[in-house]
Tab-separated table of C-alpha atoms and ligand atoms in Angstrom:
chain	number	residue	atom	x	y	z
A	1	UNK	CA	-1.518	21.298	21.043
A	2	UNK	CA	-4.099	23.583	19.089
A	3	UNK	CA	-7.056	24.504	22.035
A	4	UNK	CA	-9.904	23.967	20.272
A	5	UNK	CA	-8.536	23.299	15.810
A	6	UNK	CA	-10.984	23.883	13.328
A	7	UNK	CA	-10.065	20.001	12.539
A	8	UNK	CA	-7.933	17.136	14.698
A	9	UNK	CA	-6.501	15.259	11.705
A	10	UNK	CA	-5.489	11.556	13.013
A	11	UNK	CA	-2.473	9.941	11.499
A	12	UNK	CA	0.445	11.655	9.865
A	13	UNK	CA	0.609	8.826	6.859
A	14	UNK	CA	0.040	10.801	3.211
A	15	UNK	CA	-3.439	11.730	3.621
A	16	UNK	CA	-3.251	13.424	7.232
A	17	UNK	CA	0.277	15.607	6.184
A	18	UNK	CA	-1.259	16.615	2.449
A	19	UNK	CA	-5.509	17.452	4.432
A	20	UNK	CA	-2.672	19.485	6.916
A	21	UNK	CA	-1.588	21.236	4.367
A	22	UNK	CA	-4.804	21.537	2.202
A	23	UNK	CA	-6.395	22.790	5.708
A	24	UNK	CA	-3.465	25.790	5.541
A	25	UNK	CA	-4.501	26.744	2.038
A	26	UNK	CA	-8.129	26.816	2.835
A	27	UNK	CA	-7.339	28.627	5.729
A	28	UNK	CA	-8.963	26.202	8.701
A	29	UNK	CA	-6.429	25.135	12.034
A	30	UNK	CA	-6.281	21.768	12.415
A	31	UNK	CA	-3.850	20.106	15.660
A	32	UNK	CA	-3.086	16.340	13.759
A	33	UNK	CA	-1.435	13.943	16.358
A	34	UNK	CA	-0.480	10.570	14.412
A	35	UNK	CA	0.564	7.618	17.360
A	36	UNK	CA	4.082	6.369	16.512
A	37	UNK	CA	7.624	8.532	16.762
A	38	UNK	CA	7.958	9.508	12.986
A	39	UNK	CA	5.553	10.754	10.298
A	40	UNK	CA	4.877	8.993	6.881
A	41	UNK	CA	2.698	5.876	7.894
A	42	UNK	CA	3.191	3.667	5.095
A	43	UNK	CA	5.774	4.962	3.295
A	44	UNK	CA	8.836	4.491	5.540
A	45	UNK	CA	12.840	4.365	3.622
A	46	UNK	CA	14.936	2.266	5.657
A	47	UNK	CA	18.914	1.846	5.394
A	48	UNK	CA	19.445	-1.936	3.999
A	49	UNK	CA	23.265	-1.277	2.668
A	50	UNK	CA	25.137	2.276	3.879
A	51	UNK	CA	23.015	5.228	0.596
A	52	UNK	CA	20.873	2.411	-0.584
A	53	UNK	CA	17.283	2.622	1.155
A	54	UNK	CA	15.038	0.381	1.304
A	55	UNK	CA	11.024	0.908	0.972
A	56	UNK	CA	9.092	-1.211	3.590
A	57	UNK	CA	6.210	-0.374	2.604
A	58	UNK	CA	5.518	2.190	-0.671
A	59	UNK	CA	7.851	1.748	-3.380
A	60	UNK	CA	6.422	2.444	-6.879
A	61	UNK	CA	4.985	5.725	-7.812
A	62	UNK	CA	2.318	4.613	-9.636
A	63	UNK	CA	-0.530	6.347	-12.501
A	64	UNK	CA	3.047	8.310	-13.004
A	65	UNK	CA	1.399	10.414	-15.267
A	66	UNK	CA	-0.840	11.961	-12.891
A	67	UNK	CA	0.647	10.836	-9.930
A	68	UNK	CA	0.737	14.043	-7.443
A	69	UNK	CA	4.062	12.789	-5.695
A	70	UNK	CA	5.889	12.678	-9.299
A	71	UNK	CA	6.110	16.892	-9.437
A	72	UNK	CA	6.379	16.922	-5.467
A	73	UNK	CA	9.750	14.950	-5.880
A	74	UNK	CA	10.857	17.228	-9.252
A	75	UNK	CA	10.230	20.200	-6.974
A	76	UNK	CA	12.943	18.709	-4.280
A	77	UNK	CA	15.083	17.748	-6.348
A	78	UNK	CA	14.639	13.838	-5.623
A	79	UNK	CA	15.455	11.592	-8.339
A	80	UNK	CA	12.998	9.554	-10.250
A	81	UNK	CA	13.892	6.526	-12.802
A	82	UNK	CA	11.156	7.778	-15.124
A	83	UNK	CA	12.088	5.446	-18.108
A	84	UNK	CA	8.525	4.552	-18.795
A	85	UNK	CA	8.982	0.730	-19.673
A	86	UNK	CA	6.959	-0.705	-17.972
A	87	UNK	CA	8.482	-3.220	-15.411
A	88	UNK	CA	5.123	-5.478	-15.345
A	89	UNK	CA	3.964	-5.872	-18.049
A	90	UNK	CA	3.687	-9.591	-18.363
A	91	UNK	CA	6.104	-10.293	-21.731
A	92	UNK	CA	8.981	-8.275	-19.479
A	93	UNK	CA	8.623	-10.750	-17.000
A	94	UNK	CA	10.315	-13.664	-16.405
A	95	UNK	CA	8.804	-16.769	-15.215
A	96	UNK	CA	10.687	-20.478	-13.633
A	97	UNK	CA	8.798	-22.821	-12.568
A	98	UNK	CA	10.262	-25.325	-10.047
A	99	UNK	CA	13.390	-23.058	-10.737
A	100	UNK	CA	13.664	-24.062	-14.408
A	101	UNK	CA	13.009	-21.091	-16.933
A	102	UNK	CA	10.465	-21.346	-19.056
A	103	UNK	CA	10.717	-21.456	-22.485
A	104	UNK	CA	9.139	-18.718	-25.202
A	105	UNK	CA	6.705	-21.077	-26.435
A	106	UNK	CA	5.698	-21.473	-23.053
A	107	UNK	CA	6.051	-17.889	-21.677
A	108	UNK	CA	3.583	-17.170	-24.279
A	109	UNK	CA	1.006	-19.831	-23.275
A	110	UNK	CA	1.794	-18.095	-19.951
A	111	UNK	CA	0.862	-14.268	-21.417
A	112	UNK	CA	-1.943	-16.254	-23.125
A	113	UNK	CA	-3.885	-17.432	-20.286
A	114	UNK	CA	-3.761	-13.727	-18.179
A	115	UNK	CA	-4.539	-11.921	-20.855
A	116	UNK	CA	-7.890	-14.303	-21.266
A	117	UNK	CA	-7.996	-13.516	-16.912
A	118	UNK	CA	-7.766	-9.381	-17.389
A	119	UNK	CA	-10.002	-9.156	-20.348
A	120	UNK	CA	-12.746	-11.887	-18.613
A	121	UNK	CA	-12.049	-9.437	-15.434
A	122	UNK	CA	-12.589	-6.348	-17.103
A	123	UNK	CA	-16.212	-7.597	-19.268
A	124	UNK	CA	-17.576	-8.800	-16.068
A	125	UNK	CA	-17.106	-5.149	-14.338
A	126	UNK	CA	-18.567	-3.959	-18.146
A	127	UNK	CA	-21.323	-7.165	-17.639
A	128	UNK	CA	-22.410	-4.571	-13.815
A	129	UNK	CA	-21.194	-7.293	-11.692
A	130	UNK	CA	-18.960	-7.014	-9.097
A	131	UNK	CA	-17.310	-10.892	-8.387
A	132	UNK	CA	-14.524	-12.533	-7.547
A	133	UNK	CA	-11.941	-12.615	-9.295
A	134	UNK	CA	-11.375	-16.739	-7.934
A	135	UNK	CA	-14.819	-17.599	-10.311
A	136	UNK	CA	-13.482	-15.298	-13.074
A	137	UNK	CA	-10.370	-17.730	-13.645
A	138	UNK	CA	-9.476	-20.822	-15.305
A	139	UNK	CA	-7.623	-22.379	-11.806
A	140	UNK	CA	-6.746	-25.635	-14.152
A	141	UNK	CA	-4.997	-23.401	-16.016
A	142	UNK	CA	-1.252	-25.099	-14.907
A	143	UNK	CA	-0.716	-21.187	-15.467
A	144	UNK	CA	-2.796	-20.346	-12.652
A	145	UNK	CA	-0.237	-20.471	-9.827
A	146	UNK	CA	1.903	-17.959	-11.325
A	147	UNK	CA	-1.070	-15.781	-11.735
A	148	UNK	CA	-3.179	-16.259	-8.493
A	149	UNK	CA	1.082	-15.308	-6.569
A	150	UNK	CA	1.329	-12.099	-8.514
A	151	UNK	CA	-2.812	-10.878	-8.062
A	152	UNK	CA	-1.873	-11.674	-4.175
A	153	UNK	CA	1.304	-9.291	-4.337
A	154	UNK	CA	-0.325	-6.756	-6.155
A	155	UNK	CA	-4.230	-6.430	-4.162
A	156	UNK	CA	-2.275	-8.312	-0.748
A	157	UNK	CA	-5.337	-10.727	-0.653
A	158	UNK	CA	-5.857	-13.586	-2.133
A	159	UNK	CA	-8.106	-14.236	-5.595
A	160	UNK	CA	-10.939	-15.329	-3.641
A	161	UNK	CA	-11.314	-12.503	-2.278
A	162	UNK	CA	-10.408	-9.401	-4.007
A	163	UNK	CA	-14.227	-7.932	-5.526
A	164	UNK	CA	-13.133	-8.229	-9.662
A	165	UNK	CA	-14.691	-4.214	-9.255
A	166	UNK	CA	-11.942	-3.299	-7.574
A	167	UNK	CA	-9.543	-3.332	-9.323
A	168	UNK	CA	-11.113	-2.714	-13.144
A	169	UNK	CA	-11.716	0.164	-10.729
A	170	UNK	CA	-7.914	0.903	-10.324
A	171	UNK	CA	-6.486	3.295	-13.379
A	172	UNK	CA	-3.361	1.900	-15.351
A	173	UNK	CA	-0.095	3.699	-16.044
A	174	UNK	CA	3.283	3.990	-15.122
A	175	UNK	CA	5.293	2.978	-12.775
A	176	UNK	CA	8.182	5.753	-11.712
A	177	UNK	CA	10.721	4.168	-9.574
A	178	UNK	CA	12.518	5.995	-6.918
A	179	UNK	CA	16.164	6.033	-6.103
A	180	UNK	CA	15.896	7.297	-2.648
A	181	UNK	CA	13.518	5.979	-1.169
A	182	UNK	CA	9.200	7.384	-1.299
A	183	UNK	CA	10.024	6.984	2.245
A	184	UNK	CA	11.527	9.657	2.188
A	185	UNK	CA	10.110	11.456	-0.290
A	186	UNK	CA	7.191	11.549	1.703
A	187	UNK	CA	9.321	12.369	4.835
A	188	UNK	CA	11.049	15.235	3.239
A	189	UNK	CA	7.254	16.816	1.906
A	190	UNK	CA	5.821	16.572	5.316
A	191	UNK	CA	8.610	17.198	7.209
A	192	UNK	CA	7.753	21.352	7.611
A	193	UNK	CA	4.022	20.276	8.966
A	194	UNK	CA	3.162	20.352	12.696
A	195	UNK	CA	3.134	16.564	14.483
A	196	UNK	CA	2.229	15.767	18.193
A	197	UNK	CA	4.014	13.125	18.254
A	198	UNK	CA	4.017	9.423	20.184
A	199	UNK	CA	-0.044	10.539	20.435
A	200	UNK	CA	-2.452	8.180	20.545
A	201	UNK	CA	-6.418	8.199	20.467
A	202	UNK	CA	-8.049	5.913	22.209
A	203	UNK	CA	-11.642	7.190	21.772
A	204	UNK	CA	-14.080	10.297	19.584
A	205	UNK	CA	-16.744	11.567	21.038
A	206	UNK	CA	-18.912	12.923	19.063
A	207	UNK	CA	-22.486	14.432	19.354
A	208	UNK	CA	-24.515	17.653	18.812
A	209	UNK	CA	-21.918	20.040	20.795
A	210	UNK	CA	-18.572	18.866	19.199
A	211	UNK	CA	-16.159	16.424	19.227
A	212	UNK	CA	-13.971	15.019	22.106
A	213	UNK	CA	-10.810	12.896	21.221
A	214	UNK	CA	-9.083	11.133	23.593
A	215	UNK	CA	-5.002	10.625	23.365
A	216	UNK	CA	-2.085	9.007	25.504
A	217	UNK	CA	-1.442	12.787	26.326
A	218	UNK	CA	-5.540	14.345	27.113
A	219	UNK	CA	-8.505	15.403	25.594
A	220	UNK	CA	-8.239	17.578	22.575
A	221	UNK	CA	-11.696	19.507	21.873
A	222	UNK	CA	-12.991	20.737	18.026
A	223	UNK	CA	-16.153	20.448	16.150
A	224	UNK	CA	-14.366	18.286	13.525
A	225	UNK	CA	-12.450	15.458	13.440
A	226	UNK	CA	-10.539	13.460	10.413
A	227	UNK	CA	-9.914	9.651	10.692
A	228	UNK	CA	-7.064	8.665	8.017
A	229	UNK	CA	-6.156	5.176	10.544
A	230	UNK	CA	-6.651	2.169	7.707
A	231	UNK	CA	-9.475	0.320	7.595
A	232	UNK	CA	-7.526	-2.931	9.643
A	233	UNK	CA	-7.402	-0.059	12.443
A	234	UNK	CA	-11.062	0.687	13.035
A	235	UNK	CA	-12.058	-2.604	11.967
A	236	UNK	CA	-10.349	-3.673	14.978
A	237	UNK	CA	-11.411	-1.021	17.366
A	238	UNK	CA	-8.889	0.867	18.448
A	239	UNK	CA	-10.726	3.851	18.574
A	240	UNK	CA	-14.395	3.589	19.884
A	241	UNK	CA	-16.102	6.308	18.912
A	242	UNK	CA	-18.803	7.249	21.386
A	243	UNK	CA	-21.741	6.642	20.686
A	244	UNK	CA	-20.318	3.595	18.005
A	245	UNK	CA	-20.154	4.634	14.329
A	246	UNK	CA	-23.610	3.619	12.137
A	247	UNK	CA	-24.225	0.566	10.748
A	248	UNK	CA	-22.891	1.529	7.177
A	249	UNK	CA	-19.866	2.951	7.710
A	250	UNK	CA	-18.940	-0.498	9.900
A	251	UNK	CA	-20.900	-2.901	6.749
A	252	UNK	CA	-18.097	0.042	4.498
A	253	UNK	CA	-14.789	-1.172	6.729
A	254	UNK	CA	-15.656	-5.058	7.206
A	255	UNK	CA	-16.140	-4.344	3.270
A	256	UNK	CA	-13.142	-3.145	2.426
A	257	UNK	CA	-10.268	-4.460	5.385
A	258	UNK	CA	-7.359	-3.593	5.126
A	259	UNK	CA	-5.165	-7.237	3.858
A	260	UNK	CA	-1.223	-8.427	3.732
A	261	UNK	CA	1.879	-7.642	1.206
A	262	UNK	CA	5.267	-8.736	2.846
A	263	UNK	CA	8.386	-7.539	1.282
A	264	UNK	CA	11.574	-8.972	2.713
A	265	UNK	CA	14.497	-6.721	0.837
A	266	UNK	CA	18.207	-8.143	0.463
A	267	UNK	CA	20.817	-6.301	-0.335
A	268	UNK	CA	24.381	-7.990	-1.485
A	269	UNK	CA	27.344	-7.472	-0.496
A	270	UNK	CA	28.807	-8.071	-4.271
A	271	UNK	CA	26.855	-7.477	-7.793
A	272	UNK	CA	25.737	-11.229	-7.989
A	273	UNK	CA	22.746	-9.883	-10.608
A	274	UNK	CA	24.052	-10.443	-14.539
A	275	UNK	CA	23.071	-7.728	-17.134
A	276	UNK	CA	19.644	-9.533	-18.276
A	277	UNK	CA	18.390	-10.517	-14.984
A	278	UNK	CA	17.529	-6.840	-13.821
A	279	UNK	CA	14.100	-6.910	-13.692
A	280	UNK	CA	10.917	-9.195	-12.345
A	281	UNK	CA	10.431	-12.443	-12.152
A	282	UNK	CA	8.157	-14.603	-11.182
A	283	UNK	CA	8.755	-17.808	-9.518
A	284	UNK	CA	6.102	-21.130	-8.177
A	285	UNK	CA	6.620	-24.359	-7.570
A	286	UNK	CA	4.338	-27.005	-8.113
A	287	UNK	CA	2.133	-26.472	-4.654
A	288	UNK	CA	2.101	-23.122	-6.185
A	289	UNK	CA	4.135	-21.456	-3.881
A	290	UNK	CA	6.237	-19.016	-4.697
A	291	UNK	CA	6.851	-15.046	-4.926
A	292	UNK	CA	7.972	-11.575	-7.636
A	293	UNK	CA	11.155	-11.169	-7.274
A	294	UNK	CA	11.844	-7.512	-7.924
A	295	UNK	CA	16.151	-7.783	-9.321
A	296	UNK	CA	18.395	-5.355	-8.877
A	297	UNK	CA	16.192	-2.257	-10.691
A	298	UNK	CA	18.216	0.668	-8.876
A	299	UNK	CA	21.691	-1.261	-9.460
A	300	UNK	CA	22.362	-1.287	-6.155
A	301	UNK	CA	23.006	-5.034	-5.278
A	302	UNK	CA	19.638	-5.428	-4.022
A	303	UNK	CA	16.720	-8.253	-4.306
A	304	UNK	CA	13.039	-7.706	-3.564
A	305	UNK	CA	11.264	-10.279	-2.982
A	306	UNK	CA	6.986	-9.688	-2.640
A	307	UNK	CA	4.918	-11.898	-1.123
A	308	UNK	CA	0.414	-11.578	-0.592
A	309	UNK	CA	-2.260	-12.297	0.950
A	310	UNK	CA	-2.994	-15.892	3.136
A	311	UNK	CA	0.547	-17.167	2.986
A	312	UNK	CA	1.910	-13.319	3.489
A	313	UNK	CA	0.341	-13.890	6.387
A	314	UNK	CA	1.461	-17.452	7.234
A	315	UNK	CA	4.699	-16.148	7.035
A	316	UNK	CA	4.780	-13.466	9.180
A	317	UNK	CA	3.292	-15.489	11.917
A	318	UNK	CA	6.398	-17.652	12.062
A	319	UNK	CA	8.954	-15.315	12.280
A	320	UNK	CA	11.690	-13.409	10.331
A	321	UNK	CA	14.518	-16.298	9.934
A	322	UNK	CA	11.502	-18.646	8.035
A	323	UNK	CA	10.822	-15.109	5.909
A	324	UNK	CA	14.449	-15.012	4.847
A	325	UNK	CA	14.964	-18.551	4.292
A	326	UNK	CA	11.895	-18.789	1.929
A	327	UNK	CA	13.520	-15.651	-0.080
A	328	UNK	CA	16.698	-16.603	-0.453
A	329	UNK	CA	14.929	-19.569	-1.788
A	330	UNK	CA	13.319	-18.295	-3.871
A	331	UNK	CA	16.428	-16.257	-5.570
A	332	UNK	CA	18.295	-19.507	-5.482
A	333	UNK	CA	15.748	-21.005	-7.509
A	334	UNK	CA	16.051	-18.382	-10.149
A	335	UNK	CA	19.978	-16.938	-9.603
A	336	UNK	CA	21.624	-19.574	-8.879
A	337	UNK	CA	23.078	-20.738	-5.284
A	338	UNK	CA	26.261	-19.013	-5.087
A	339	UNK	CA	24.787	-16.088	-4.346
A	340	UNK	CA	23.985	-17.406	-0.821
A	341	UNK	CA	28.031	-16.292	0.315
A	342	UNK	CA	27.209	-12.566	-0.861
A	343	UNK	CA	24.434	-12.326	1.122
A	344	UNK	CA	25.126	-8.566	3.046
A	345	UNK	CA	21.563	-7.557	4.760
A	346	UNK	CA	17.997	-8.078	4.470
A	347	UNK	CA	14.797	-6.371	6.202
A	348	UNK	CA	11.447	-8.299	6.095
A	349	UNK	CA	8.887	-6.825	6.983
A	350	UNK	CA	5.705	-7.413	8.930
A	351	UNK	CA	2.506	-5.707	8.116
A	352	UNK	CA	-0.169	-8.036	9.132
A	353	UNK	CA	1.107	-7.561	13.120
A	354	UNK	CA	2.577	-3.971	12.467
A	355	UNK	CA	0.242	-2.269	15.778
A	356	UNK	CA	-0.432	0.880	13.670
A	357	UNK	CA	-2.035	-0.507	10.252
A	358	UNK	CA	-2.835	-3.857	10.990
A	359	UNK	CA	-2.344	-4.814	7.697
A	360	UNK	CA	-0.874	-3.652	4.324
A	361	UNK	CA	-3.279	-2.042	2.213
A	362	UNK	CA	-6.878	-2.228	1.465
A	363	UNK	CA	-8.892	-4.470	-1.037
A	364	UNK	CA	-12.134	-4.145	-1.964
A	365	UNK	CA	-14.297	-8.085	-0.749
A	366	UNK	CA	-16.100	-10.017	-3.553
A	367	UNK	CA	-19.493	-7.531	-4.280
A	368	UNK	CA	-18.434	-4.797	-2.337
A	369	UNK	CA	-16.626	-2.013	-4.552
A	370	UNK	CA	-18.567	0.470	-3.963
A	371	UNK	CA	-18.207	0.911	-0.104
A	372	UNK	CA	-14.679	2.703	-0.724
A	373	UNK	CA	-17.585	5.418	-1.446
A	374	UNK	CA	-19.407	4.624	1.927
A	375	UNK	CA	-15.927	4.430	3.958
A	376	UNK	CA	-15.501	8.443	2.226
A	377	UNK	CA	-18.744	9.364	3.461
A	378	UNK	CA	-18.608	11.784	6.921
A	379	UNK	CA	-21.532	11.833	8.947
A	380	UNK	CA	-23.307	15.005	10.866
A	381	UNK	CA	-20.777	17.281	9.647
A	382	UNK	CA	-18.377	15.941	12.755
A	383	UNK	CA	-16.443	12.726	11.540
A	384	UNK	CA	-14.210	13.188	8.557
A	385	UNK	CA	-12.995	9.992	6.020
A	386	UNK	CA	-10.036	9.999	4.774
A	387	UNK	CA	-6.772	7.292	3.746
A	388	UNK	CA	-5.516	4.932	1.411
A	389	UNK	CA	-9.096	2.644	1.400
A	390	UNK	CA	-11.054	5.711	0.522
A	391	UNK	CA	-10.102	6.358	-2.898
A	392	UNK	CA	-11.586	5.012	-6.109
A	393	UNK	CA	-9.358	4.644	-8.884
A	394	UNK	CA	-6.075	5.382	-7.345
A	395	UNK	CA	-6.965	3.032	-4.134
A	396	UNK	CA	-4.331	1.987	-2.136
A	397	UNK	CA	-1.828	3.749	-3.322
A	398	UNK	CA	0.794	6.861	-1.227
A	399	UNK	CA	-0.665	9.102	-4.321
A	400	UNK	CA	-4.557	8.074	-3.124
A	401	UNK	CA	-3.942	8.573	0.385
A	402	UNK	CA	-2.856	12.019	-0.755
A	403	UNK	CA	-5.410	12.847	-2.856
A	404	UNK	CA	-8.704	11.758	-0.541
A	405	UNK	CA	-6.624	14.193	2.531
A	406	UNK	CA	-7.110	16.691	0.349
A	407	UNK	CA	-10.701	15.761	-0.794
A	408	UNK	CA	-11.464	15.127	3.015
A	409	UNK	CA	-9.944	18.679	3.401
A	410	UNK	CA	-12.320	20.571	0.896
A	411	UNK	CA	-15.481	19.090	2.068
A	412	UNK	CA	-13.690	20.486	5.553
A	413	UNK	CA	-13.663	23.448	4.288
A	414	UNK	CA	-17.617	23.359	1.999
A	415	UNK	CA	-19.300	22.463	5.365
A	416	UNK	CA	-17.561	24.974	7.330
A	417	UNK	CA	-18.134	27.304	4.863
A	418	UNK	CA	-21.843	26.980	4.997
A	419	UNK	CA	-22.647	26.707	8.525
B	501	FAD	C1	4.265	-3.712	1.553
B	501	FAD	C2	3.633	-2.204	0.739
B	501	FAD	C3	3.787	-1.529	-0.700
B	501	FAD	C4	3.275	-0.736	-0.661
B	501	FAD	N1	3.228	-0.689	-1.891
B	501	FAD	C5	3.049	0.396	-2.744
B	501	FAD	C6	3.864	1.204	-3.540
B	501	FAD	O1	4.145	0.713	-4.591
B	501	FAD	N2	3.220	2.236	-4.212
B	501	FAD	C7	2.180	3.274	-4.132
B	501	FAD	O2	1.803	4.291	-4.519
B	501	FAD	N3	1.505	2.672	-2.399
B	501	FAD	C8	2.091	1.171	-2.251
B	501	FAD	N4	1.113	1.010	-0.763
B	501	FAD	C9	0.430	1.745	-0.006
B	501	FAD	C10	0.795	2.830	0.516
B	501	FAD	O3	2.002	2.942	1.136
B	501	FAD	C11	-0.789	2.956	1.536
B	501	FAD	O4	-1.725	2.921	0.421
B	501	FAD	C12	-0.143	4.384	2.197
B	501	FAD	O5	0.907	4.794	2.276
B	501	FAD	C13	-1.252	4.441	3.243
B	501	FAD	O6	-1.139	6.247	3.480
B	501	FAD	P1	-2.332	6.570	4.428
B	501	FAD	O7	-2.267	7.808	5.462
B	501	FAD	O8	-3.497	6.065	4.265
B	501	FAD	O9	-2.093	5.937	6.127
B	501	FAD	P2	-1.514	5.798	6.815
B	501	FAD	O10	0.015	6.294	6.178
B	501	FAD	O11	-1.222	4.035	7.502
B	501	FAD	O12	-1.780	6.790	7.665
B	501	FAD	C14	-2.617	6.954	8.454
B	501	FAD	C15	-1.226	6.758	10.279
B	501	FAD	O13	-1.955	6.295	11.638
B	501	FAD	C16	-1.310	6.675	12.585
B	501	FAD	N5	-2.442	5.622	13.291
B	501	FAD	C17	-2.877	4.284	13.461
B	501	FAD	N6	-3.467	4.441	14.783
B	501	FAD	C18	-3.519	5.524	15.555
B	501	FAD	C19	-3.558	5.940	16.622
B	501	FAD	N7	-4.866	5.439	17.361
B	501	FAD	N8	-4.110	7.281	17.174
B	501	FAD	C20	-3.067	8.483	15.996
B	501	FAD	N9	-2.135	8.106	15.187
B	501	FAD	C21	-2.144	6.034	15.021
B	501	FAD	C22	-0.719	5.351	11.593
B	501	FAD	O14	0.719	5.879	12.813
B	501	FAD	C23	-0.042	6.676	10.368
B	501	FAD	O15	0.938	6.786	10.305
B	501	FAD	C24	2.219	-0.600	-0.336
B	501	FAD	C25	1.792	-0.551	1.731
B	501	FAD	C26	2.493	-1.116	1.842
B	501	FAD	C27	2.564	-1.484	3.591
């Protein structure tokens, strides 16, 4: 490891890797430490079948019009699915209640309800408020259940824990998909960055003479440290700050928790989907339980079942088999029982208990959308912060993490120039 680099970066996810590249561009040295055996963090792909990559974390290139990973993929020769139809648009989604597909009239009513909810959320922010989404929508509607399920999978949090202003701050755009895994894209793009793997930070001592970072592989000293770990890791005090973080930073960490969204990927040994099955399906029962299903989007005989919020945490705690059973029940509700005869492989994610993230991605609590700015704020030109939770507009995304890394590296450069 570099003896005394200009900066110590903690975490080799999208944020840490982009910060490393930007620091090099700014001619500053760094040591990048990563607790895991691999780079990428929450961008991670595994083969669910030969040559068929399943993303356990990020899979969509959101805000594709401006997403920096789009030109990065193009330059690396990585194939993106760039059709601009919005897979998630309400009028494209098929809806199933208790296993029965909504008819045209019911679907129109559902879309109307969704539209009303969106308008209320936007209006609330426009009035300068930051309410819980649950306070803005009609929960007695027969279409409240799919709205709640859809919101929990999108935001990783239930609507009573979701800040309406945070939602409105997110810039809408096209979603591009990627054939061979977003995780693989990040791995290839970040592959040349020197990283000290299997190096877990346990504490950061910071004082007027600099920072001292304790890891399982020894101590590293520098003048500045850039922390890119999730707010889940920070809130759990897995890294001890000595002295402790100021109250305003602690408040920001609590206000923008890392929440849970899990996926269950199922690969089938043959094509079990009809041509019209491709796309997103919402399914729920009278108890308000359900999921969002993405079927065969890449044409590789794979379905992904998404669950979010408290239900996702609960399901994760029941273990992988219960998660898979739930997913298969959801699939048979929509595609019929026969698909059970053709299951080839499955992957069940467990982000709530993943020890290096403690959650999937961040969602600001009601009243706290503005805390993302505090989360990003440096302390005493010693402690800098990046990561998906520290950016507004592209929050909770992989490219948002990338942008936050560049922002933090530029803040560091500016501060070091002005010394
Ligand atoms: C299920 C799921 C679906 C998602 N879907 C999408 C999507 O479709 N599109 C999208 O854009 N985004 C999506 N995201 C979000 C996206 O993956 C993340 O926002 C992004 O990858 C976060 O990058 P990061 O660098 O901020 O954090 P991370 O990737 O978490 O990087 C932080 C790194 O710090 C390391 N670390 C933790 N503790 C320590 C320690 N003590 N010492 C050293 N290292 C440590 C971690 O191992 C990790 O590698 C999804 C995420 C999940 C989980």
